[in-house]
Coordinates of C-alpha atoms in Angstrom, one line a residue:
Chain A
X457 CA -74.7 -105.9 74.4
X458 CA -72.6 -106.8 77.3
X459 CA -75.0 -108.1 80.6
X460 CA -73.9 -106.5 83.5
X461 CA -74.7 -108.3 87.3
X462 CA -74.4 -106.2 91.1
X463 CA -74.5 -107.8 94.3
X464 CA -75.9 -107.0 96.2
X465 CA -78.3 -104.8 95.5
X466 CA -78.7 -103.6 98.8
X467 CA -76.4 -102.5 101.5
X468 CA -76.4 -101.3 105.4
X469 CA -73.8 -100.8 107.0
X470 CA -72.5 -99.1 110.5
X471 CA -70.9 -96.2 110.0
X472 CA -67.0 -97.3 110.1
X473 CA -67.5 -100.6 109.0
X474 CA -65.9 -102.6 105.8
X475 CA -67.6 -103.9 102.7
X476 CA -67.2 -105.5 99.3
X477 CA -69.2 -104.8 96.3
X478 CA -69.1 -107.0 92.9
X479 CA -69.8 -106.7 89.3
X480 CA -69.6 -109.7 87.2
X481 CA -69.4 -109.6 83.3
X482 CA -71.4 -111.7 80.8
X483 CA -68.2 -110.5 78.1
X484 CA -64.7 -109.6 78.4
X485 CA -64.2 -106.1 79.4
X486 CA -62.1 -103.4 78.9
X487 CA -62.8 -99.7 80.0
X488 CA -64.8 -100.8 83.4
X489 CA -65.7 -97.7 85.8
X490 CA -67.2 -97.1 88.9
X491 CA -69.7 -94.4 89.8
X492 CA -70.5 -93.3 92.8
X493 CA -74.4 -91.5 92.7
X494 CA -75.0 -89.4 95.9
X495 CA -78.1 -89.0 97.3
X496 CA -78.5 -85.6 95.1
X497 CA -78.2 -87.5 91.9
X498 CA -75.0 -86.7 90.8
X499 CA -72.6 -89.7 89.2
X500 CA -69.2 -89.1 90.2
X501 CA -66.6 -90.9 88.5
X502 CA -64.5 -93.1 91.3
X503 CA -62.6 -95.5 89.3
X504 CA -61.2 -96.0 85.4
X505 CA -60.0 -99.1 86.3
X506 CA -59.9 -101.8 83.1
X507 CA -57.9 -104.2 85.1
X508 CA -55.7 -104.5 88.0
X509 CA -55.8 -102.8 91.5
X510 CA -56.2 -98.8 92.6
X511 CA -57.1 -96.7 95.9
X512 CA -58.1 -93.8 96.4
X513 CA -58.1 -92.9 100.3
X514 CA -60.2 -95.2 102.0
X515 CA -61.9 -96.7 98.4
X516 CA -59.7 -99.1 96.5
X517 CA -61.1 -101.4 93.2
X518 CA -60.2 -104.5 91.6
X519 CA -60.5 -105.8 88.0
X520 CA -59.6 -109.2 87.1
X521 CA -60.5 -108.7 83.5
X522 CA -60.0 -112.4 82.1
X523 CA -62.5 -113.4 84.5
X524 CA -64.5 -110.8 84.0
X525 CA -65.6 -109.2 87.4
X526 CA -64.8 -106.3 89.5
X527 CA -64.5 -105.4 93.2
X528 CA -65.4 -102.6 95.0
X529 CA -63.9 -102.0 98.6
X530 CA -65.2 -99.8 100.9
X531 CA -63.4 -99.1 104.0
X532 CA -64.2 -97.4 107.2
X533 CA -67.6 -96.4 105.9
X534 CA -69.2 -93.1 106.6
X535 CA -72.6 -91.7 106.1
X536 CA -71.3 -89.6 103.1
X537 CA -70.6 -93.0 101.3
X538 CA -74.5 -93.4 101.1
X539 CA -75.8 -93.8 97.4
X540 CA -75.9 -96.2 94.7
X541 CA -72.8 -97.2 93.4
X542 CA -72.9 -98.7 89.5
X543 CA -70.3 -100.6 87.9
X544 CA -69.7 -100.0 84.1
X545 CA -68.4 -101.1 80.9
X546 CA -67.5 -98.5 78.7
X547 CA -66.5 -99.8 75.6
X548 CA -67.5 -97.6 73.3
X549 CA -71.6 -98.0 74.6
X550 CA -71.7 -98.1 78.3
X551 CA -73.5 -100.7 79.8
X552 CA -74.5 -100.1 83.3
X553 CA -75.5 -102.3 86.2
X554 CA -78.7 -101.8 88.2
X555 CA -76.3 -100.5 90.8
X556 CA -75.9 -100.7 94.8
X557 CA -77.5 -99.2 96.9
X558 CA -75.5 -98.1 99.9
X559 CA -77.0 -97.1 103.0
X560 CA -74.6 -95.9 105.8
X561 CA -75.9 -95.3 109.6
X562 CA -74.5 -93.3 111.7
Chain B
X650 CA -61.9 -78.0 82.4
X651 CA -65.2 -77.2 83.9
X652 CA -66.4 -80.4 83.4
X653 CA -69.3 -81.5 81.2
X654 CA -72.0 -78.7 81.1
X655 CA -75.7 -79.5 81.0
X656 CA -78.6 -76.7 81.0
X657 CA -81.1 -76.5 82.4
X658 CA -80.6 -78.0 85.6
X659 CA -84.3 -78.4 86.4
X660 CA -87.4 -78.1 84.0
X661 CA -91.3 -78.3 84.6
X662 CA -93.4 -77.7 81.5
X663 CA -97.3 -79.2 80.4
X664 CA -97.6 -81.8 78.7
X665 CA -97.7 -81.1 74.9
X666 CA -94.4 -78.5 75.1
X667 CA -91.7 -78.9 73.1
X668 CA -88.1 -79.4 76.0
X669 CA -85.2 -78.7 74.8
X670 CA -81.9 -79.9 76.7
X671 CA -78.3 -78.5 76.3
X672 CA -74.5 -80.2 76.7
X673 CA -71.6 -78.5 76.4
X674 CA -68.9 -81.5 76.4
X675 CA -65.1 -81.5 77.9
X676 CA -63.5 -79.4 75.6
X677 CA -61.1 -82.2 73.7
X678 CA -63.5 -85.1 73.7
X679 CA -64.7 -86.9 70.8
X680 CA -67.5 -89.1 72.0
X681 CA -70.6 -87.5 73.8
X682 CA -73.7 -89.7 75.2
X683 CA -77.4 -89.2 76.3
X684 CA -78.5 -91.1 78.7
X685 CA -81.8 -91.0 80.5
X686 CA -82.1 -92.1 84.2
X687 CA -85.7 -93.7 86.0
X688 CA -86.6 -95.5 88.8
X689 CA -88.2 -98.0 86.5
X690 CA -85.5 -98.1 84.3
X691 CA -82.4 -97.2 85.5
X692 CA -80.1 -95.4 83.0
X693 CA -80.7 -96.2 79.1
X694 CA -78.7 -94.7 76.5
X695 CA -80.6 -92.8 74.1
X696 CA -78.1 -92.3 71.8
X697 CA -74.2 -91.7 71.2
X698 CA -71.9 -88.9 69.2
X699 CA -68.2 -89.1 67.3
X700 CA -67.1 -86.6 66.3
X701 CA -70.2 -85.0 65.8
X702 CA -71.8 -87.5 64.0
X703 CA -74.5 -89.9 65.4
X704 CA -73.6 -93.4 65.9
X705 CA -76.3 -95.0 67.5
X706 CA -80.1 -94.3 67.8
X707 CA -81.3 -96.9 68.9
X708 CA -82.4 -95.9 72.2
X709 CA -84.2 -92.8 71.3
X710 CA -87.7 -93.9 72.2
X711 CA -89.7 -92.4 69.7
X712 CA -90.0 -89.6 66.7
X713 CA -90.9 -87.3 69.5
X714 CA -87.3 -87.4 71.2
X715 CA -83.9 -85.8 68.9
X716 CA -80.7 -84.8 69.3
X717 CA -78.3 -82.8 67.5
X718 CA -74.5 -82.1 67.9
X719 CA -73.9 -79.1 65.4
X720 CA -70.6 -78.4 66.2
X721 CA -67.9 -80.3 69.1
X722 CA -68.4 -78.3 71.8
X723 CA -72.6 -78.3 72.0
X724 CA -75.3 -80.6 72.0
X725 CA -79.3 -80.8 72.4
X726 CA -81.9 -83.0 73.2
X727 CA -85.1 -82.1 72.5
X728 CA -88.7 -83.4 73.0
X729 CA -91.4 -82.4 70.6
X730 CA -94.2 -83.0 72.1
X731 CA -93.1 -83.8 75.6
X732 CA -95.5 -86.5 77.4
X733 CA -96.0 -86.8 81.3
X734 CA -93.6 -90.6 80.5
X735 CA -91.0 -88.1 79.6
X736 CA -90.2 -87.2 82.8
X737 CA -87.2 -88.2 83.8
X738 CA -83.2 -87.3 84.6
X739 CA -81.7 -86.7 81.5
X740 CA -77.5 -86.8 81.6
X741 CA -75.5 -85.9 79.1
X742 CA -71.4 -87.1 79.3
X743 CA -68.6 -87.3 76.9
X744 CA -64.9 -89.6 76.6
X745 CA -61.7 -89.1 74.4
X746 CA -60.7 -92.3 73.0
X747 CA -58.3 -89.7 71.4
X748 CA -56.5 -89.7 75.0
X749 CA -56.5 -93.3 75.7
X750 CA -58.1 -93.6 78.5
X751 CA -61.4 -94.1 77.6
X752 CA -62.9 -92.5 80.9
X753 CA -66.4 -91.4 80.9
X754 CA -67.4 -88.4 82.6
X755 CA -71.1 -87.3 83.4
X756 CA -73.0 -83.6 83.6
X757 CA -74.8 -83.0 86.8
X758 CA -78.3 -83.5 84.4
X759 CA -81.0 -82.2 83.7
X760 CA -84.4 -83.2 85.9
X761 CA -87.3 -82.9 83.6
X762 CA -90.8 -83.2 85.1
X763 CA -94.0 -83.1 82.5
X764 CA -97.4 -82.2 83.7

């Protein structure tokens, strides 16, 4: 199956800070998501996002499927934004990344 | 929609019982996954429904884990006998391709601990 790749695996930030998070594909892709899990274990979907650009208040996503990678953006972190955040491809098996691991200080 | 369903939410049993786990899928959808989630391993699919029927086994671990999907709106997992390895997150999610979109959406899971 497809190989899936985070960086970076770790994360601190500041609360109110900026930062990038990447996912890089060993295949083409076409049905990549984002998950947010919170520190209670739930996965909540963030983005559908097979190629192009979205936001969604102060989180926004970027496919460049031919070149198979994917960017998170995170902007004016805030504590709630702690968790690991996993990348996807779900074409018709989902193949998950080891994730990132976000921690946010106040 | 309420989402996808998954019961029980939390489960502690001996070692030797038999677990079983529920799903209830978004009403619609055609495709429903199991997934399992460690810290060791991260999440692994266990196996994979359309339209009822199972596609993919492959990542059942062994003859002591199944999983049914009678009908489209339920689902189980079960362990027979359930080991202290077994412990674990167990999600359950489903996707329409029907809709073309292709967007997968989890249950809240099921933590099972074996003693």
């Amino acid at each position: 199956g497809i190989q899936v790749e985070q960086s970076p695996p770790d994360l601190i930030l500041q609360e109110g800070a900026n930062s990038t998070l990447r996912c890089n594909f060993s295949d083409s892709v076409n049905n990549l998501q984002w998950f947010h899990q919170n520190p209670w274990g739930q996965l909540i979907n963030l983005f559908y996002i097979p190629s192009g650009t979205k936001q969604n208040g102060r989180l926004s996503a970027t496919t460049v499927a031919t070149e198979r990678y994917s960017l998170l953006y995170i902007s004016s972190s805030q504590t709630t934004d702690s968790g690991v955040y996993f990348c996807a491809d779900n074409d018709y098996k989902l193949s998950f990344g080891a994730g990132t691991t976000v921690t946010v200080r106040a | 929609d309420a989402g996808v369903i998954q019961s029980p939410r939390h489960e502690v049993t001996e070692m030797g019982q038999e677990v079983t786990l529920r799903c209830k899928p978004i009403s619609g959808h055609d495709y429903l996954f199991w997934y399992r989630q460690t810290m060791m391993r991260g999440l692994e699919l266990l196996i994979y429904f359309n339209n009822n029927v199972p596609i993919d086994d492959s990542g059942m671990p062994e003859d002591r884990f199944s999983a049914k999907m009678p009908n489209a709106s339920f689902s189980t997992l079960k362990i027979q006998p359930s080991e202290p390895r077994d412990s674990a997150v167990y999600f359950c999610a489903s996707r329409g391709l029907a809709e073309n979109t292709g967007e997968l959406f989890f249950g809240e899971g099921s933590r099972l601990t074996v003693l």
